[in-house]
Coordinates of C-alpha atoms in Angstrom, one line a residue:
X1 CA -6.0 7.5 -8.2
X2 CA -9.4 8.9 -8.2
X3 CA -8.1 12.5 -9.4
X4 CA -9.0 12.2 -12.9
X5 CA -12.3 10.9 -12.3
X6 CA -13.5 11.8 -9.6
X7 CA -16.5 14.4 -11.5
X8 CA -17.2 11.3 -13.4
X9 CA -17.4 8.1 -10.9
X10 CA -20.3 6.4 -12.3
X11 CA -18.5 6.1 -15.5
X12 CA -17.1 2.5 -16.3
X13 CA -15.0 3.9 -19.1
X14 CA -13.0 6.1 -17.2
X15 CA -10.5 5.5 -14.7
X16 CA -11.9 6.0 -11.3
X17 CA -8.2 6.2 -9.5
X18 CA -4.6 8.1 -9.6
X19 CA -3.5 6.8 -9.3
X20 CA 13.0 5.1 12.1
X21 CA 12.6 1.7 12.8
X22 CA 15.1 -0.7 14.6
X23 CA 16.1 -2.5 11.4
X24 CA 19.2 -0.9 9.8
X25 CA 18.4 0.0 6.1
X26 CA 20.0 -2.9 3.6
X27 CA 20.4 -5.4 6.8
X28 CA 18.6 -8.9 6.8
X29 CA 16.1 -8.7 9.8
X30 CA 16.8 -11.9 11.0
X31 CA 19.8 -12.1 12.7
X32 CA 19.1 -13.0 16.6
X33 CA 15.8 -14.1 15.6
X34 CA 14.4 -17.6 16.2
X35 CA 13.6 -20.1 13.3
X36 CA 10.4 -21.7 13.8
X37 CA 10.7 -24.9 15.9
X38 CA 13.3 -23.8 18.0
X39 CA 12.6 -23.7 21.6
X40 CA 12.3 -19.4 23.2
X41 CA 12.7 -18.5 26.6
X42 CA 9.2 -17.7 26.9
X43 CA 8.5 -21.7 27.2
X44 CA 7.0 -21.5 24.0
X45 CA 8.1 -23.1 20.7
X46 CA 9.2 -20.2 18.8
X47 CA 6.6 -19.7 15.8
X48 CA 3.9 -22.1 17.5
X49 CA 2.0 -19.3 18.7
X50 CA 1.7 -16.6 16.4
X51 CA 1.4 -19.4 13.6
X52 CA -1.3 -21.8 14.9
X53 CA -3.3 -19.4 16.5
X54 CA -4.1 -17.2 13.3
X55 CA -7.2 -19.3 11.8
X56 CA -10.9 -17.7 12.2
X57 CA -9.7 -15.0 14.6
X58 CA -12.7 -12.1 14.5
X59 CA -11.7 -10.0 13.9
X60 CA -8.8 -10.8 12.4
X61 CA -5.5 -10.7 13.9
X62 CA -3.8 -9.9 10.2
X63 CA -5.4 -7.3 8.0
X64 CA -4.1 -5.0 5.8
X65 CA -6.3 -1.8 6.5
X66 CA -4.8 1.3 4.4
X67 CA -4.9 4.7 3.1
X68 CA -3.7 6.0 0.1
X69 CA -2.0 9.5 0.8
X70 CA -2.1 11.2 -2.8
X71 CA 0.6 13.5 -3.4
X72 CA -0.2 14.2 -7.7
X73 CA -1.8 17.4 -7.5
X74 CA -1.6 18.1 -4.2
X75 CA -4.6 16.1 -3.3
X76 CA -4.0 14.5 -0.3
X77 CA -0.2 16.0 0.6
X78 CA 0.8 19.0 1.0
X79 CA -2.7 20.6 0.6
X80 CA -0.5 23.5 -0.9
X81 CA 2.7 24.1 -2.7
X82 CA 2.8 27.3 -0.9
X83 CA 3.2 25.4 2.4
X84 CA 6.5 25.9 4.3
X85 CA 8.5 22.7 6.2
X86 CA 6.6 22.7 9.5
X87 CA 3.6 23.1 8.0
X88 CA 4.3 20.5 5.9
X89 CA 5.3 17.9 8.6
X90 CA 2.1 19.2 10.2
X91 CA 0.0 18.2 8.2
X92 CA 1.8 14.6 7.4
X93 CA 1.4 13.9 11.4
X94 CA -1.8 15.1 11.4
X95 CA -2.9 12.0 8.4
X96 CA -0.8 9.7 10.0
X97 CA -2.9 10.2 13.7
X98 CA -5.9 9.9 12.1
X99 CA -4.8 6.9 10.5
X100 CA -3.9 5.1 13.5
X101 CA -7.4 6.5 15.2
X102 CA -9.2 4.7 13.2
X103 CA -7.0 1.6 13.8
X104 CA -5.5 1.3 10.5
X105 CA -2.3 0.2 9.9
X106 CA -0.8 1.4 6.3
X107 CA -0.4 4.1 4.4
X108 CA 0.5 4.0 0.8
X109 CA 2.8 7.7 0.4
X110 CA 3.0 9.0 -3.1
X111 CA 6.7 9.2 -3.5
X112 CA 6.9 9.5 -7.7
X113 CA 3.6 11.2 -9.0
X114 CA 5.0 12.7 -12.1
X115 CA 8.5 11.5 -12.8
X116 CA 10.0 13.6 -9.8
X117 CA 10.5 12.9 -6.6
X118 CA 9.1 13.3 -2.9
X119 CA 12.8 12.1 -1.7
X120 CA 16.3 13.1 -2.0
X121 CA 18.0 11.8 -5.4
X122 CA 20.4 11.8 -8.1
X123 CA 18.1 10.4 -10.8
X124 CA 14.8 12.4 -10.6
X125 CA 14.5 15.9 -9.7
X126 CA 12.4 17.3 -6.8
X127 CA 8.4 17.1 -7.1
X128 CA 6.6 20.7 -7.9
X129 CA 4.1 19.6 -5.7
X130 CA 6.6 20.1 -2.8
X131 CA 7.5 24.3 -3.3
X132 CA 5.2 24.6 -6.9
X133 CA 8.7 24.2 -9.3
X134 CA 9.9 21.3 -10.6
X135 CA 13.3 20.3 -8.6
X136 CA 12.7 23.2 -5.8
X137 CA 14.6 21.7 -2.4
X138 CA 11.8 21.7 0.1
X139 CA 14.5 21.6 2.5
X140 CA 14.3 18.0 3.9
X141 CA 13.7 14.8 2.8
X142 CA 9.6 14.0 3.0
X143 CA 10.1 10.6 2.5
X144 CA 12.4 9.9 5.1
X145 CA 10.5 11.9 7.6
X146 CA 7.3 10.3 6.6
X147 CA 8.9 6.9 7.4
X148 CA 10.1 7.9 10.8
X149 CA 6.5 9.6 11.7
X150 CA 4.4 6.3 9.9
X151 CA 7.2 3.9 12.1
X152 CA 6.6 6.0 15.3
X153 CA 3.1 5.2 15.3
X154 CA 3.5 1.4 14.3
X155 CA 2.2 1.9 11.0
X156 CA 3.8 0.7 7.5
X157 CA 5.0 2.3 4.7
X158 CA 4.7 1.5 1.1
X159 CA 6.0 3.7 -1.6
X160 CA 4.3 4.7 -3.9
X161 CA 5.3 4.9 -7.9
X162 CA 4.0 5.8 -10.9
X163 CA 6.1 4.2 -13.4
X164 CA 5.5 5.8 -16.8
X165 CA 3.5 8.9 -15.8
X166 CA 5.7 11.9 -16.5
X167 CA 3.5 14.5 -16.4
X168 CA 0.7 17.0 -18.4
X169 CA 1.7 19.0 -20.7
X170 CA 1.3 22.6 -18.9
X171 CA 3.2 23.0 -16.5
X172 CA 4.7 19.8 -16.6
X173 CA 6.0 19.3 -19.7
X174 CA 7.0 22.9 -20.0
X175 CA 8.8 22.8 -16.8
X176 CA 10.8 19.9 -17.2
X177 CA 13.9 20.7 -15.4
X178 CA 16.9 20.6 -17.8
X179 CA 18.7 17.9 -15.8
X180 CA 15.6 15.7 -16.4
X181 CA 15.9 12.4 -17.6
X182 CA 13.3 12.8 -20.6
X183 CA 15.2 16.0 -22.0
X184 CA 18.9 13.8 -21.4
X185 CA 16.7 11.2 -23.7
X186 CA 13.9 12.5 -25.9
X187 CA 13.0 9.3 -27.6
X188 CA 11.8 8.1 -24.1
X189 CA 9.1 10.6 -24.0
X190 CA 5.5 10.0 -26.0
X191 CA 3.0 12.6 -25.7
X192 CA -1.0 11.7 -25.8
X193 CA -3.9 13.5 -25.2
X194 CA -2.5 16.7 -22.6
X195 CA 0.2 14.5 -20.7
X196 CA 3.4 12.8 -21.4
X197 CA 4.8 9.3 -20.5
X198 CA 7.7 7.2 -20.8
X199 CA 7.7 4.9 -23.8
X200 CA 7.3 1.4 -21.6
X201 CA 8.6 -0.3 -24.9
X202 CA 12.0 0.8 -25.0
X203 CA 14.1 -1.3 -22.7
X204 CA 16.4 1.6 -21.5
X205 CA 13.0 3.0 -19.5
X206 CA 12.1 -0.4 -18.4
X207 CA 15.7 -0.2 -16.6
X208 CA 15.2 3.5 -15.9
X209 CA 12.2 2.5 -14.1
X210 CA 13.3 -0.5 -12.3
X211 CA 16.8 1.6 -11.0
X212 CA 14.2 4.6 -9.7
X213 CA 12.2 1.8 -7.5
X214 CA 15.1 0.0 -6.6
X215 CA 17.3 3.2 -5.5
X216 CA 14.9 3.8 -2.8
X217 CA 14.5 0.1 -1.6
X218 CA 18.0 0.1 -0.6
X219 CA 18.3 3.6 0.6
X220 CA 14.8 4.0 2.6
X221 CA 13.3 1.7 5.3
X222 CA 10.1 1.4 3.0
X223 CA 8.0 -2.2 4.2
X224 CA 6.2 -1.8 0.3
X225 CA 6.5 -0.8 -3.0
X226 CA 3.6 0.1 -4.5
X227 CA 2.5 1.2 -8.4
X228 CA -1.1 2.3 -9.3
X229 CA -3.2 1.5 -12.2
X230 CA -1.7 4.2 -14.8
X231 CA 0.3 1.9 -16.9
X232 CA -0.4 2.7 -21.2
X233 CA -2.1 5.7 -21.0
X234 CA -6.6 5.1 -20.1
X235 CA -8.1 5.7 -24.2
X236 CA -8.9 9.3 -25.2
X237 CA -11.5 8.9 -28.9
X238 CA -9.2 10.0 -31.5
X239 CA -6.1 9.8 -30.3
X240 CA -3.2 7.6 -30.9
X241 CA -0.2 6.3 -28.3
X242 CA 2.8 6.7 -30.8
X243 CA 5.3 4.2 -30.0
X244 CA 6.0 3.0 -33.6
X245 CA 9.7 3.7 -33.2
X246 CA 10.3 1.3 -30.0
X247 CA 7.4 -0.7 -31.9
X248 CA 9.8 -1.3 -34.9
X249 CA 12.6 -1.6 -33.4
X250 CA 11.8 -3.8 -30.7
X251 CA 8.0 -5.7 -31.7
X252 CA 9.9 -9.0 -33.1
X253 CA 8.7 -12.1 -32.4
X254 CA 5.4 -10.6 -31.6
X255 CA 2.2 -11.0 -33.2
X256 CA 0.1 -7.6 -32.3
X257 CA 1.6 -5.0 -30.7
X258 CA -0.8 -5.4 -28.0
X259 CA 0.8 -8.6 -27.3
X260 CA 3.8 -6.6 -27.3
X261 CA 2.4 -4.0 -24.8
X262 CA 1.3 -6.2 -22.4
X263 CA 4.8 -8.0 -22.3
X264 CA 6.2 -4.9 -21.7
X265 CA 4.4 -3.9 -18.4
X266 CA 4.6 -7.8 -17.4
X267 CA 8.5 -7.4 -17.7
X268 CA 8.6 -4.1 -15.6
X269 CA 6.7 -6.1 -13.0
X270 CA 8.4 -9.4 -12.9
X271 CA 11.8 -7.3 -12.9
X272 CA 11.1 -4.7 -10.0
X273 CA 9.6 -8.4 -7.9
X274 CA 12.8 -9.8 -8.6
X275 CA 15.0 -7.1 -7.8
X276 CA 13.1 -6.3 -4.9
X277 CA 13.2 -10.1 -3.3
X278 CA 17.0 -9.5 -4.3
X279 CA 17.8 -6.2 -2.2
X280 CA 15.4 -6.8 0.7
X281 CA 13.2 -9.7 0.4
X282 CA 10.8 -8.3 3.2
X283 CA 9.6 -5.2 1.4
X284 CA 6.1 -6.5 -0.4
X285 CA 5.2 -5.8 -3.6
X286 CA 1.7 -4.9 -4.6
X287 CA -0.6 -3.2 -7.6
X288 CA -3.8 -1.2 -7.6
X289 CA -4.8 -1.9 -10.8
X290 CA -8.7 -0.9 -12.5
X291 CA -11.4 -3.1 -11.2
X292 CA -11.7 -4.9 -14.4
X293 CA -9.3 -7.2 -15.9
X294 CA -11.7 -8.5 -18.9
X295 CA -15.4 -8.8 -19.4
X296 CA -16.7 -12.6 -19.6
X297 CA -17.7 -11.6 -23.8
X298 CA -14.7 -11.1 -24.4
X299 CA -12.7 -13.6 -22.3
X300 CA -14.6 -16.7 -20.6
X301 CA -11.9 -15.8 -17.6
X302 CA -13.2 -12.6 -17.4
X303 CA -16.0 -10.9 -14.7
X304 CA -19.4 -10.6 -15.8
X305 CA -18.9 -7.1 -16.0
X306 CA -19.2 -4.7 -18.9
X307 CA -16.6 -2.0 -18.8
X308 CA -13.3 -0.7 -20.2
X309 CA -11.1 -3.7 -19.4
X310 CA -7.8 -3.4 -18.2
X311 CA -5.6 -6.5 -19.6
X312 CA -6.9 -4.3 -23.7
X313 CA -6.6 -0.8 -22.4
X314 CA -4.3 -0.1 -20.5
X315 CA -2.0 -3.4 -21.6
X316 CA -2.2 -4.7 -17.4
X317 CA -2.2 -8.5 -17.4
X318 CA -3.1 -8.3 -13.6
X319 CA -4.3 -12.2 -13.7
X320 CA -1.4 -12.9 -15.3
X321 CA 0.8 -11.6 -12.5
X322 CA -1.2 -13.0 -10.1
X323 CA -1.1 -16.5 -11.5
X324 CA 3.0 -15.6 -11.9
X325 CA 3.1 -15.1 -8.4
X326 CA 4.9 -11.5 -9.5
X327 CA 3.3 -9.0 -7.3
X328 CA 2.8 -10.0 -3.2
X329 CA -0.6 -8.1 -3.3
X330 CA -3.2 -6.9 -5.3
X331 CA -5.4 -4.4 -3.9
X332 CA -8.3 -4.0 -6.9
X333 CA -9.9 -0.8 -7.0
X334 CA -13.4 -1.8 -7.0
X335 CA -15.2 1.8 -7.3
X336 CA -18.9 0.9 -8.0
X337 CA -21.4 -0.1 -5.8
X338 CA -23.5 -3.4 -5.0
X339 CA -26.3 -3.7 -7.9
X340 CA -24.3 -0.9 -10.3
X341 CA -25.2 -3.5 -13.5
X342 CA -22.0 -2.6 -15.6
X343 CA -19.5 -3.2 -12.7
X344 CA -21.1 -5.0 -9.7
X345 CA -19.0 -5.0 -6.7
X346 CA -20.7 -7.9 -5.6
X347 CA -19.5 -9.8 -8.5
X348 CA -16.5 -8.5 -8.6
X349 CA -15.9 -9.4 -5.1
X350 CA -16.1 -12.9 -6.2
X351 CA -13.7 -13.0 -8.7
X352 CA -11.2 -11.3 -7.7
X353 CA -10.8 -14.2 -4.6
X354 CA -11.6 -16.7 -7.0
X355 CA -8.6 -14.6 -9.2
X356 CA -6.0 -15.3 -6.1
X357 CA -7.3 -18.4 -4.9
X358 CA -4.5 -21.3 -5.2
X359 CA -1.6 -18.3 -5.0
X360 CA 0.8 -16.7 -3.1
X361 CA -0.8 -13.4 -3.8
X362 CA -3.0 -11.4 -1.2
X363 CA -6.1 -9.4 -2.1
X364 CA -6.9 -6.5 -0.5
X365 CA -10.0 -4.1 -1.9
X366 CA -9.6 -1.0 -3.3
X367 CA -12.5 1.3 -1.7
X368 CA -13.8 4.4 -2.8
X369 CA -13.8 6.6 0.2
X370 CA -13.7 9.7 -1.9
X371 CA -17.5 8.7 -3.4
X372 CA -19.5 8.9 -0.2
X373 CA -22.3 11.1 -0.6
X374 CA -22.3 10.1 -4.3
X375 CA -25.7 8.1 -5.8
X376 CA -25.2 5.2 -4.5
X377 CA -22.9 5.6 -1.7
X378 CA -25.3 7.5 0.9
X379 CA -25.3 6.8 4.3
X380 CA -23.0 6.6 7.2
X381 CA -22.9 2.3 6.4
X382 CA -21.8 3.4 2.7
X383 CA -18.3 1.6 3.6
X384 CA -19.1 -0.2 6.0
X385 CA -21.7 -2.3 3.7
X386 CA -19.0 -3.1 1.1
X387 CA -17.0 -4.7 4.4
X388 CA -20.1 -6.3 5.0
X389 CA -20.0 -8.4 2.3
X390 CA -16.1 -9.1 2.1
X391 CA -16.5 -11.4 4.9
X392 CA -18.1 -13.7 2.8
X393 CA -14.9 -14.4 1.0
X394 CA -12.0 -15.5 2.7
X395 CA -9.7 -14.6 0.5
X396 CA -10.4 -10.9 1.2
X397 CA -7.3 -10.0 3.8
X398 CA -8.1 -6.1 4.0
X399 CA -9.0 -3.0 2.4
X400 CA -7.7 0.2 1.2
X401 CA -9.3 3.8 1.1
X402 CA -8.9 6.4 -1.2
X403 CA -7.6 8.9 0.0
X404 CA -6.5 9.7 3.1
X405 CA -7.9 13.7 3.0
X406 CA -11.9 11.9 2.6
X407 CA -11.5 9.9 5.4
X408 CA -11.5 13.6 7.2
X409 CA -14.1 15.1 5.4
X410 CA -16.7 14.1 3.3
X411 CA -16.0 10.1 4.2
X412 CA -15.9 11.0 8.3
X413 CA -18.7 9.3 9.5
X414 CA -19.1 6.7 6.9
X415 CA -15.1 5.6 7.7
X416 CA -15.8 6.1 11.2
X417 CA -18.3 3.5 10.8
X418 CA -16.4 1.0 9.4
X419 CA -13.7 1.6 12.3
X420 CA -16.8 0.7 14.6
X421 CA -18.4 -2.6 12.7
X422 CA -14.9 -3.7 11.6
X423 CA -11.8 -2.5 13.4
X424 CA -12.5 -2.3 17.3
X425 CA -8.9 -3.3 17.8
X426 CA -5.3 -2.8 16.0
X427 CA -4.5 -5.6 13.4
X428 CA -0.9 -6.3 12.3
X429 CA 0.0 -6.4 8.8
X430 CA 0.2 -9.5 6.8
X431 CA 3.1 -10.9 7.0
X432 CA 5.5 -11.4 4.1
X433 CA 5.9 -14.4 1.7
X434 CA 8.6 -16.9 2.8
X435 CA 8.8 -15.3 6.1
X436 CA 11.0 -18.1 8.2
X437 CA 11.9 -16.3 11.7
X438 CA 10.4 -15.2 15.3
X439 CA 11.7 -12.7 17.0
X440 CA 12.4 -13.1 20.4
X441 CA 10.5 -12.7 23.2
X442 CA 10.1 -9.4 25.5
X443 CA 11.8 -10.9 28.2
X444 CA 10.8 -8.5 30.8
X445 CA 7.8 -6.3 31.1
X446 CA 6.5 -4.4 33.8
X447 CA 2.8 -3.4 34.8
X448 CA 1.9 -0.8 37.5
X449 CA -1.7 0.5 38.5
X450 CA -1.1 4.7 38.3
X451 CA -4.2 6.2 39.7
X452 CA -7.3 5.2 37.0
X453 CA -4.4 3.8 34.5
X454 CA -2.3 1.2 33.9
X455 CA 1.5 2.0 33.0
X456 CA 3.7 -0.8 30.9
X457 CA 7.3 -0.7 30.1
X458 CA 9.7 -3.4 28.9
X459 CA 12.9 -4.0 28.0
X460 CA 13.9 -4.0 23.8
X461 CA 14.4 -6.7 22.0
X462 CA 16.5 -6.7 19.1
X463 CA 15.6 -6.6 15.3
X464 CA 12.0 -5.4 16.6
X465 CA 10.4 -3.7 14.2
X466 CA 7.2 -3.1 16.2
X467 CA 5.8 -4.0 19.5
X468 CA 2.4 -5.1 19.8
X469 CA 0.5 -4.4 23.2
X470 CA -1.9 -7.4 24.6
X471 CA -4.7 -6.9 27.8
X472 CA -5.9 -10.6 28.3
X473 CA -8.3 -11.5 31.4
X474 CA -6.6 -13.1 34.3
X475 CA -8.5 -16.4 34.5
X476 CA -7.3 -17.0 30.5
X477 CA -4.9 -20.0 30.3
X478 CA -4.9 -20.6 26.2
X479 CA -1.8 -19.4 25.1
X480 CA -3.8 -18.4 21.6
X481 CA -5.9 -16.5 23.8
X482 CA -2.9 -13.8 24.8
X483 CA -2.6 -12.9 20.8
X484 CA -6.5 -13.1 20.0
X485 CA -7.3 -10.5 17.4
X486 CA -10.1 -8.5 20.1
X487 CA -7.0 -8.5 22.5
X488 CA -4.8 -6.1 21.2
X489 CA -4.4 -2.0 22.8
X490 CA -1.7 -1.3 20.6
X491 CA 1.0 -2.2 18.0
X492 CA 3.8 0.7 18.8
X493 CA 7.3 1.8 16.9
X494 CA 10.2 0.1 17.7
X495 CA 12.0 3.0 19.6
X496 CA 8.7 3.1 21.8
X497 CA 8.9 0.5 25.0
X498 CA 6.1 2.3 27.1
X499 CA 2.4 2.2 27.1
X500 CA -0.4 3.2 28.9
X501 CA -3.7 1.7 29.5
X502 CA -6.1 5.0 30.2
X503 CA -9.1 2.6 30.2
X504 CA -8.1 -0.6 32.1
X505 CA -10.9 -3.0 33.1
X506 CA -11.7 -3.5 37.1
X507 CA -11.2 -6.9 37.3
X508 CA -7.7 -8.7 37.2
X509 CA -5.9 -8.7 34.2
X510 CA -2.5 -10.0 32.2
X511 CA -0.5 -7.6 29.6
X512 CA 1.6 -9.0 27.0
X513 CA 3.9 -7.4 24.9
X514 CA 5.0 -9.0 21.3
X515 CA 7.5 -8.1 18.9
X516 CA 7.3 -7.9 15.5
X517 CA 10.1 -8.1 12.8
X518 CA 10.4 -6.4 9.3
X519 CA 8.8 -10.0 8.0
X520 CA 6.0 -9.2 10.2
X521 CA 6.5 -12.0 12.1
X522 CA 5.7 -12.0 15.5
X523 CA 7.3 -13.6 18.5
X524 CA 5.4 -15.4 21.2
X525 CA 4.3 -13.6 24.2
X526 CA 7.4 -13.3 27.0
X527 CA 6.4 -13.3 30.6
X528 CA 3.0 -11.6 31.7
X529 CA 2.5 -8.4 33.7
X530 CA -0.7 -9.3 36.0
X531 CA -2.6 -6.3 37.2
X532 CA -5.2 -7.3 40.3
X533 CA -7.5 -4.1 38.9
X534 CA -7.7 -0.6 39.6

C-alpha cells in the first residue's frame, strides 16, 4: 500500500497502495447477553438505546477511523530488522498511543506481507522483516502481542493479508526458506516483472490461501480480516503473467481468461466470507482495493474517471462483491485529489456511495496520508478537506490513513487537523452485520471528585469486549442524550474498569459507563454516577 508508488503518486497507472480481550478465542460472544426487546436491569429495553439513538448523531457515534500499520518492507513496523524484542514492542505501543490520541479506533496490522508470517505458524514461515531472514524466530508472537496492546487501548484489530504476493525476486525469492510452501509446490509459483506470486488459478492455492486466513481467525482474537489491493499482479509493458498451465487445465467453461481471472479472485473472496461467518461470525471482512473499478468508456457502470481500472487489471470485481454482499467493508483507496481530472476524488466520492447504496456493505475511504506535502495536498486542511466533503454522502461511515508512520511525520499537522474538525471525541466501531445481542448493563459504577479530577470505577460485566466512558450534564433527562456521539471520554479494554476524568467540567455532571461486545454492540447505560462539580 503506497510503497511502490509512493515516488510516483500523481500517476493513475500505477498503484498508489501496498498494499487480550474478555472474549475467549473460538467462543460465541453472546452468551449472557440480552436479545434485543428483552427488558435489562437498567430499566431500559435492552437494544432500544444504542439502536434508536444512532441517526444524525455529529459527530457520529459509529465511525470507522483507521490506520494502516505497513509491515512489507519495514515501512511502518519494525522501522528495522535489526531491532531487538523490546524495541520492537516499543515502537508498536508507541503507534498504537498515537493512534488512540488522535481518537482513532482501528488499526489494520500487516500480519502476511510476503507469504511469511508476523505470527506463530505451522504453514508459513517467519517474516524477514521481523530479524532480516526469512523464518528467523523474533522470539514472541507480534501478532498476539499487538492484539493484547491494540485491545488494551480499546482499539480493533484487523489482520492484514496479502493473498498471492510472495515476494521479489532478491532477497525474497532467493531466500525462500526450504520448508516454504512454494518450494514443497513449484507449480504454485509464477514469476513477473522482479517479484513472484501464487498462481490464483490453481485451486490448491485458492485453499492454501483460504486455510492461512482462516488459521488465524480461530487462533487469534482478530475483530477483521483484511486483504489489500495486490491481487493479479498491477501491468509492467512487456511482460506477461504466465498462468497457461492452471489456464489449460482449469479455463473450461470460460470464455476469456480474463473472465477466468476475475472468477478466480471472486472465489477466494466469497470463500474466506464464508469461512469466516462460519468460524466466528463477528470478525468483519473488508478490501482496500485501487480507487478505480472501471472508467464510464469502457463500462456505463463505471466512474467518470480515466485511469488503470481495476475489475481489467488486476482481475478485482470489487462491485461485484459488493453487490454479492461478499466483503463487510470496502475501504477504496482514493489517492488523488479534488479537481485531479484523470481521478477526481470528488467524483469518486460519489460513486463509490452510490456503489454500496441498497447493501449490506460499508464504505470507508482510503486516504493518502503519506501524500501531504505533495502538489496538491499542501496545507495543514490537506485531510481534513477530503473529510470535508465526505459528509456530503451518507454512505461514507469512516476513513482510513495510510500509514501509520505519516501520521507522525510528514502528515502531523495535517492528521492533527482532521482529529480537530472531525474527531473531538472517541467513536465506536461499526458494528457487525446480523449483530442480534446487548450486553448487559454496568450494573454498578462509582464516581468520586479527587482533588481537580474525577475518578470512575465499576464492576465487569461479562462478554465485554470494551467499555465505553460517558460525561453527560446533570440537567439531561433523554436517555439518547447519555450515548450522544460529543459525549463520550473514552472507549477502554475489557480488563480496564477504571477511568479518570483530568478535565471534569465545574458544574454537575452524570458518568455512564457502556459495554460493548465483540459484535460491537453496545448495551444501554446502567445506573449513573452524579458528580455535583469540582
Amino acid at each position: 500500500m503506497g510503497w511502490l508508488g509512493r515516488g510516483a503518486a500523481a500517476l493513475v497507472m500505477v498503484p498508489l497502495v501496498a498494499g487480550c480481550a474478555s472474549v475467549t478465542p473460538g467462543t460465541a460472544p453472546d452468551a449472557g447477553t440480552a436479545r434485543k426487546g428483552q427488558p435489562s436491569p437498567s430499566g431500559y429495553p435492552s437494544g432500544q438505546v444504542p439502536e434508536d439513538c444512532e441517526a444524525d448523531m455529529h459527530p457520529p457515534k459509529r465511525q470507522m477511523r483507521g490506520a494502516w500499520i505497513a509491515t512489507v518492507r519495514n515501512i511502518d513496523w519494525p522501522s528495522d530488522t535489526g531491532l531487538d524484542t523490546e524495541q520492537q514492542k516499543q515502537e508498536l505501543r508507541d503507534q498504537f498511543d498515537r493512534a488512540q490520541e488522535l481518537n482513532l479506533n482501528t488499526v489494520f496490522f500487516h500480519v502476511r506481507p510476503t507469504a511469511d508470517a508476523l505470527y506463530e505458524s505451522d504453514k508459513e514461515p517467519w517474516a524477514r522483516y521481523l530479524t532480516g531472514e526469512q523464518g528467523g524466530d523474533p522470539g514472541y508472537d507480534p501478532l498476539s502481542f499487538a492484539l493484547e496492546e491494540a485491545h488494551k487501548r480499546g482499539l480493533e484489530l484487523h489482520a492484514w493479508f496479502n493473498p498471492y504476493r510472495v515476494g521479489w525476486k532478491e532477497p525474497d525469492l532467493e531466500g525462500l526458506v526450504e520448508d516454504h510452501p512454494v518450494r514443497e509446490h513449484p507449480d504454485w509459483l509464477v514469476e513477473y516483472d522482479d517479484q513472484g506470486f501464487f498462481d490464483p488459478g490453481n485451486p490448491d492455492v485458492q485453499q492454501w490461501v483460504s486455510d492461512v486466513v482462516i488459521d488465524v481467525v480461530q487462533r487469534y482474537d482478530v475483530d477483521g480480516v483484511h486483504f489489500d489491493d495486490y491481487f493479479y499482479p498491477y501491468p509492467v509493458e512487456g511482460e506477461e503473467f504466465d498462468d497457461d498451465a492452471s489456464w489449460n487445465e482449469y479455463g473450461d467453461g470460460f470464455d476469456t481468461r480474463d473472465e477466468w481471472r476475475r472468477d478466480n479472485v471472486t472465489t477466494l473472496i466469497a470463500d474466506v466470507h464464508e469461512r469466516i461467518n462460519e468460524t466466528k461470525p463477528w470478525v468483519r471482512f473488508g478490501v482496500s482495493p485501487f480507487g478505480i473499478w472501471r472508467n464510464e468508456d469502457s463500462d456505463p457502470n463505471g466512474s467518470e474517471t480515466s485511469g488503470l481500472q481495476s475489475y481489467d487489471a488486476l482481475y478485482a470485481d470489487t462491485r461485484g462483491w459488493i453487490r454479492a454482499e461478499i466483503i463487510d467493508y470496502v475501504v477504496p483507496q482514493l489517492y488523488w485529489p479534488q479537481g485531479f481530472e484523470a481521478a477526481d476524488y470528488a467524483r469518486l466520492v460519489p460513486w463509490w456511495s452510490d456503489t454500496v447504496s441498497g447493501t449490506d456493505v460499508d464504505l470507508y475511504i482510503g486516504q493518502a496520508a503519506y501524500r501531504v506535502g505533495d502538489e496538491g495536498w499542501k496545507g495543514e486542511d490537506a485531510l481534513s478537506a477530503q473529510l470535508d466533503f465526505n459528509t456530503e454522502h451518507q454512505e461514507v461511515a469512516g476513513d482510513v490513513y495510510f500509514s501509520m508512520t505519516d501520521l507522525s511525520n510528514a502528515a502531523s499537522a495535517a492528521i492533527e487537523r482532521t482529529a480537530a474538525d472531525h474527531y473531538p471525541a472517541p467513536a465506536l466501531p461499526p458494528v457487525a452485520a446480523d449483530a442480534d445481542t446487548v450486553p448487559q448493563p454496568v450494573r454498578r459504577l462509582d464516581a468520586r471528585s479527587v482533588g481537580e479530577r474525577v475518578e470512575l470505577e465499576w464492576d465487569a460485566v461479562d462478554r465485554a469486549r470494551f467499555y465505553a466512558v460517558y460525561r453527560v450534564p446533570a440537567g439531561s433527562t433523554d436517555p439518547c442524550e447519555a450515548l450522544a456521539g460529543r459525549h463520550p471520554l473514552a472507549v477502554t479494554g475489557a480488563q480496564q474498569r477504571t477511568f479518570t476524568d483530568s478535565s471534569p467540567p465545574d458544574g454537575p455532571v452524570r458518568y455512564y459507563v457502556t459495554v460493548v461486545d465483540a459484535y460491537r454492540s453496545q448495551g444501554p447505560p446502567g445506573p449513573a454516577a452524579p458528580v455535583n462539580g469540582r
